[in-house]
């Protein structure tokens, strides 16, 4: 009787659970039994592993073979267990030393010819292995760069099972030639990307960057540009309302370009989500720029917040983690879909419960809504001939619910572009690089102030802390308090005004918000003129 074990990782959302893969050989009729709550893809690994072992030059044991995946209570899915199953079987058959693979974490799919194919979710899987104390992992060679992002872990990238056997037996490692002629795309890389993912998702990652999307291309729109700057500096949610063609989408697309690059920790979080979702570009293992996700208004609730058959998969709110979620034509989204955003907007994560399990996914994003004033879009234009009935306009605007709008910090009316601005007579606006410098300085001031706290930007700070620990100038909240008494502001709204006021003060270089900063924050939130210039603090 032979017994051996190896390790792999099961992903539950973006969290990993180390799974012990045990192989047991007993005398009897040759059979291959796989137990431990596998899904259909994993059950099919019996045929893939058998063919891969034989085509790699090793003998398949003609005995009763049982492979168990422990803990058995955790659902296991995908083909990423193939390499661990093959190693455990070879260890039980004494082709390789069982002691060598006992504490080895193996992740990868096997082709019938023995080649190791890349799989999604390598980064979160290796992170889970490292947290569990494992220090040696074997992954497909195409995923090795992604796995090496985890510190203090030794990573071995292999192209085939033959190479793995040679490494484990101290033999000569064979070279694996690509099966296709040079110049043709490698079909093995198809395992890294889900069908239909990529450009169609509206995601821009490290490869795309934001080159060519300059804020200077936006004609006019000084209040909207200022709103974008405040949103980027403090992480505040933004509503852009105005007629078609005014530049709402143009502005939203340039928002990530003025946001600071992701920190190392943020990059790992974003990369882990994108790896699980299958939208991580091959050859670009680390996402370093804020992601931008712009789902179509026909998106379902599962597409927006996460879900799907089996264990839930990340939705748009998670793909936009630490970046921008842009909902163009927001009133055209189904109201139930929009209202599903209320909980992640407050908590920064989404908990999706399904029959197959409960998954907690990160969802700390900056939301930008774009909306027309009425179904035809001409309601706010003078002499444009809006034919919408007043009741139709009210119904259209009511599609954005009050509780959702109460979570939006900045509400900007985007006016039509004037002829002089469009033709450039007023000069070009500031570039993204110039605005990004001010945003970076404002974030640095906020980070210094919040240095000994779990928060890094103003939008994350609880209102209680702002009212007690970091207070504005005496009397600065007089207008806000009056609005609260009149019902113009809710308690949540007052907290959000305080957060925006701190961001305005950080942009202006002030130590704490003044009455002017609070007035600017109130005007940005309510749209009611406060007798102060909205552009206070912008430098020419």
JSON list of C-alpha atoms in Angstrom, two decimals, residues 243-345:
[
{"chain": "A", "resi": 243, "resn": "UNK", "atom": "CA", "xyz": [-27.64, 67.44, -21.00]},
{"chain": "A", "resi": 244, "resn": "UNK", "atom": "CA", "xyz": [-26.21, 65.00, -23.56]},
{"chain": "A", "resi": 245, "resn": "UNK", "atom": "CA", "xyz": [-22.91, 65.99, -25.10]},
{"chain": "A", "resi": 246, "resn": "UNK", "atom": "CA", "xyz": [-21.83, 68.24, -22.23]},
{"chain": "A", "resi": 247, "resn": "UNK", "atom": "CA", "xyz": [-18.83, 66.04, -21.39]},
{"chain": "A", "resi": 248, "resn": "UNK", "atom": "CA", "xyz": [-19.94, 63.89, -18.46]},
{"chain": "A", "resi": 249, "resn": "UNK", "atom": "CA", "xyz": [-18.39, 60.68, -19.80]},
{"chain": "A", "resi": 250, "resn": "UNK", "atom": "CA", "xyz": [-15.28, 62.58, -20.92]},
{"chain": "A", "resi": 251, "resn": "UNK", "atom": "CA", "xyz": [-14.78, 63.84, -17.38]},
{"chain": "A", "resi": 252, "resn": "UNK", "atom": "CA", "xyz": [-15.38, 60.47, -15.71]},
{"chain": "A", "resi": 253, "resn": "UNK", "atom": "CA", "xyz": [-12.89, 58.69, -17.98]},
{"chain": "A", "resi": 254, "resn": "UNK", "atom": "CA", "xyz": [-10.17, 61.11, -16.89]},
{"chain": "A", "resi": 255, "resn": "UNK", "atom": "CA", "xyz": [-10.77, 60.73, -13.16]},
{"chain": "A", "resi": 256, "resn": "UNK", "atom": "CA", "xyz": [-8.40, 57.73, -12.65]},
{"chain": "A", "resi": 257, "resn": "UNK", "atom": "CA", "xyz": [-5.66, 59.72, -14.41]},
{"chain": "A", "resi": 258, "resn": "UNK", "atom": "CA", "xyz": [-5.56, 62.29, -11.59]},
{"chain": "A", "resi": 259, "resn": "UNK", "atom": "CA", "xyz": [-5.69, 59.71, -8.79]},
{"chain": "A", "resi": 260, "resn": "UNK", "atom": "CA", "xyz": [-2.39, 58.63, -7.18]},
{"chain": "A", "resi": 261, "resn": "UNK", "atom": "CA", "xyz": [-0.89, 55.26, -8.16]},
{"chain": "A", "resi": 262, "resn": "UNK", "atom": "CA", "xyz": [-1.84, 52.33, -5.98]},
{"chain": "A", "resi": 263, "resn": "UNK", "atom": "CA", "xyz": [0.30, 51.49, -2.99]},
{"chain": "A", "resi": 264, "resn": "UNK", "atom": "CA", "xyz": [1.92, 48.06, -2.80]},
{"chain": "A", "resi": 265, "resn": "UNK", "atom": "CA", "xyz": [-0.81, 46.71, -0.54]},
{"chain": "A", "resi": 266, "resn": "UNK", "atom": "CA", "xyz": [-3.56, 48.20, -2.71]},
{"chain": "A", "resi": 267, "resn": "UNK", "atom": "CA", "xyz": [-1.94, 46.74, -5.84]},
{"chain": "A", "resi": 268, "resn": "UNK", "atom": "CA", "xyz": [-1.94, 43.26, -4.30]},
{"chain": "A", "resi": 269, "resn": "UNK", "atom": "CA", "xyz": [-5.61, 43.58, -3.32]},
{"chain": "A", "resi": 270, "resn": "UNK", "atom": "CA", "xyz": [-6.64, 44.76, -6.79]},
{"chain": "A", "resi": 271, "resn": "UNK", "atom": "CA", "xyz": [-4.48, 42.19, -8.57]},
{"chain": "A", "resi": 272, "resn": "UNK", "atom": "CA", "xyz": [-5.97, 39.38, -6.49]},
{"chain": "A", "resi": 273, "resn": "UNK", "atom": "CA", "xyz": [-9.52, 40.37, -7.49]},
{"chain": "A", "resi": 274, "resn": "UNK", "atom": "CA", "xyz": [-8.60, 40.73, -11.17]},
{"chain": "A", "resi": 275, "resn": "UNK", "atom": "CA", "xyz": [-6.75, 37.40, -11.14]},
{"chain": "A", "resi": 276, "resn": "UNK", "atom": "CA", "xyz": [-9.79, 35.56, -9.75]},
{"chain": "A", "resi": 277, "resn": "UNK", "atom": "CA", "xyz": [-12.07, 37.32, -12.26]},
{"chain": "A", "resi": 278, "resn": "UNK", "atom": "CA", "xyz": [-9.86, 36.34, -15.20]},
{"chain": "A", "resi": 279, "resn": "UNK", "atom": "CA", "xyz": [-9.13, 39.86, -16.45]},
{"chain": "A", "resi": 280, "resn": "UNK", "atom": "CA", "xyz": [-5.48, 40.11, -15.43]},
{"chain": "A", "resi": 281, "resn": "UNK", "atom": "CA", "xyz": [-3.50, 40.72, -18.65]},
{"chain": "A", "resi": 282, "resn": "UNK", "atom": "CA", "xyz": [-0.86, 38.04, -19.35]},
{"chain": "A", "resi": 283, "resn": "UNK", "atom": "CA", "xyz": [2.60, 39.44, -18.74]},
{"chain": "A", "resi": 284, "resn": "UNK", "atom": "CA", "xyz": [1.27, 42.19, -16.45]},
{"chain": "A", "resi": 285, "resn": "UNK", "atom": "CA", "xyz": [1.17, 40.47, -13.05]},
{"chain": "A", "resi": 286, "resn": "UNK", "atom": "CA", "xyz": [0.68, 43.60, -10.92]},
{"chain": "A", "resi": 287, "resn": "UNK", "atom": "CA", "xyz": [-2.00, 46.28, -11.34]},
{"chain": "A", "resi": 288, "resn": "UNK", "atom": "CA", "xyz": [-0.43, 49.58, -10.32]},
{"chain": "A", "resi": 289, "resn": "UNK", "atom": "CA", "xyz": [-3.00, 52.13, -11.53]},
{"chain": "A", "resi": 290, "resn": "UNK", "atom": "CA", "xyz": [-6.54, 52.63, -10.18]},
{"chain": "A", "resi": 291, "resn": "UNK", "atom": "CA", "xyz": [-8.91, 50.39, -12.16]},
{"chain": "A", "resi": 292, "resn": "UNK", "atom": "CA", "xyz": [-11.83, 51.85, -14.07]},
{"chain": "A", "resi": 293, "resn": "UNK", "atom": "CA", "xyz": [-14.99, 49.81, -14.57]},
{"chain": "A", "resi": 294, "resn": "UNK", "atom": "CA", "xyz": [-17.92, 51.08, -16.62]},
{"chain": "A", "resi": 295, "resn": "UNK", "atom": "CA", "xyz": [-20.68, 48.45, -16.90]},
{"chain": "A", "resi": 296, "resn": "UNK", "atom": "CA", "xyz": [-23.53, 48.97, -19.35]},
{"chain": "A", "resi": 297, "resn": "UNK", "atom": "CA", "xyz": [-26.86, 50.08, -17.91]},
{"chain": "A", "resi": 298, "resn": "UNK", "atom": "CA", "xyz": [-28.37, 46.69, -18.83]},
{"chain": "A", "resi": 299, "resn": "UNK", "atom": "CA", "xyz": [-26.09, 44.97, -16.27]},
{"chain": "A", "resi": 300, "resn": "UNK", "atom": "CA", "xyz": [-27.81, 42.58, -13.88]},
{"chain": "A", "resi": 301, "resn": "UNK", "atom": "CA", "xyz": [-27.48, 42.69, -10.12]},
{"chain": "A", "resi": 302, "resn": "UNK", "atom": "CA", "xyz": [-25.15, 39.68, -10.22]},
{"chain": "A", "resi": 303, "resn": "UNK", "atom": "CA", "xyz": [-22.90, 41.46, -12.73]},
{"chain": "A", "resi": 304, "resn": "UNK", "atom": "CA", "xyz": [-22.75, 44.55, -10.56]},
{"chain": "A", "resi": 305, "resn": "UNK", "atom": "CA", "xyz": [-22.35, 43.19, -7.03]},
{"chain": "A", "resi": 306, "resn": "UNK", "atom": "CA", "xyz": [-21.16, 39.64, -7.78]},
{"chain": "A", "resi": 307, "resn": "UNK", "atom": "CA", "xyz": [-22.78, 36.24, -8.06]},
{"chain": "A", "resi": 308, "resn": "UNK", "atom": "CA", "xyz": [-23.27, 33.54, -10.64]},
{"chain": "A", "resi": 309, "resn": "UNK", "atom": "CA", "xyz": [-23.72, 29.80, -10.45]},
{"chain": "A", "resi": 310, "resn": "UNK", "atom": "CA", "xyz": [-21.87, 27.95, -7.71]},
{"chain": "A", "resi": 311, "resn": "UNK", "atom": "CA", "xyz": [-19.66, 30.11, -5.52]},
{"chain": "A", "resi": 312, "resn": "UNK", "atom": "CA", "xyz": [-20.19, 33.83, -6.26]},
{"chain": "A", "resi": 313, "resn": "UNK", "atom": "CA", "xyz": [-17.67, 35.57, -8.50]},
{"chain": "A", "resi": 314, "resn": "UNK", "atom": "CA", "xyz": [-16.54, 39.21, -8.24]},
{"chain": "A", "resi": 315, "resn": "UNK", "atom": "CA", "xyz": [-18.86, 41.80, -9.78]},
{"chain": "A", "resi": 316, "resn": "UNK", "atom": "CA", "xyz": [-18.21, 45.32, -11.05]},
{"chain": "A", "resi": 317, "resn": "UNK", "atom": "CA", "xyz": [-18.04, 46.79, -7.53]},
{"chain": "A", "resi": 318, "resn": "UNK", "atom": "CA", "xyz": [-15.13, 44.46, -6.73]},
{"chain": "A", "resi": 319, "resn": "UNK", "atom": "CA", "xyz": [-13.42, 44.92, -10.09]},
{"chain": "A", "resi": 320, "resn": "UNK", "atom": "CA", "xyz": [-13.44, 48.66, -9.34]},
{"chain": "A", "resi": 321, "resn": "UNK", "atom": "CA", "xyz": [-11.90, 48.15, -5.89]},
{"chain": "A", "resi": 322, "resn": "UNK", "atom": "CA", "xyz": [-9.49, 51.04, -5.15]},
{"chain": "A", "resi": 323, "resn": "UNK", "atom": "CA", "xyz": [-10.54, 52.61, -8.44]},
{"chain": "A", "resi": 324, "resn": "UNK", "atom": "CA", "xyz": [-13.54, 54.14, -10.19]},
{"chain": "A", "resi": 325, "resn": "UNK", "atom": "CA", "xyz": [-16.96, 52.62, -10.86]},
{"chain": "A", "resi": 326, "resn": "UNK", "atom": "CA", "xyz": [-18.64, 54.72, -13.55]},
{"chain": "A", "resi": 327, "resn": "UNK", "atom": "CA", "xyz": [-22.37, 54.27, -14.11]},
{"chain": "A", "resi": 328, "resn": "UNK", "atom": "CA", "xyz": [-23.23, 56.16, -17.28]},
{"chain": "A", "resi": 329, "resn": "UNK", "atom": "CA", "xyz": [-26.91, 56.85, -17.90]},
{"chain": "A", "resi": 330, "resn": "UNK", "atom": "CA", "xyz": [-27.49, 55.96, -14.25]},
{"chain": "A", "resi": 331, "resn": "UNK", "atom": "CA", "xyz": [-31.31, 56.40, -14.34]},
{"chain": "A", "resi": 332, "resn": "UNK", "atom": "CA", "xyz": [-31.45, 53.70, -17.03]},
{"chain": "A", "resi": 333, "resn": "UNK", "atom": "CA", "xyz": [-30.15, 51.08, -14.57]},
{"chain": "A", "resi": 334, "resn": "UNK", "atom": "CA", "xyz": [-32.85, 49.09, -12.83]},
{"chain": "A", "resi": 335, "resn": "UNK", "atom": "CA", "xyz": [-33.65, 50.69, -9.46]},
{"chain": "A", "resi": 336, "resn": "UNK", "atom": "CA", "xyz": [-33.07, 47.40, -7.60]},
{"chain": "A", "resi": 337, "resn": "UNK", "atom": "CA", "xyz": [-29.60, 47.16, -9.14]},
{"chain": "A", "resi": 338, "resn": "UNK", "atom": "CA", "xyz": [-28.68, 50.70, -8.09]},
{"chain": "A", "resi": 339, "resn": "UNK", "atom": "CA", "xyz": [-30.02, 50.23, -4.57]},
{"chain": "A", "resi": 340, "resn": "UNK", "atom": "CA", "xyz": [-27.83, 47.15, -4.18]},
{"chain": "A", "resi": 341, "resn": "UNK", "atom": "CA", "xyz": [-24.89, 49.58, -4.10]},
{"chain": "A", "resi": 342, "resn": "UNK", "atom": "CA", "xyz": [-26.00, 51.22, -0.87]},
{"chain": "A", "resi": 343, "resn": "UNK", "atom": "CA", "xyz": [-24.41, 48.66, 1.46]},
{"chain": "A", "resi": 344, "resn": "UNK", "atom": "CA", "xyz": [-20.94, 48.46, -0.21]},
{"chain": "A", "resi": 345, "resn": "UNK", "atom": "CA", "xyz": [-20.83, 52.26, -0.48]}
]
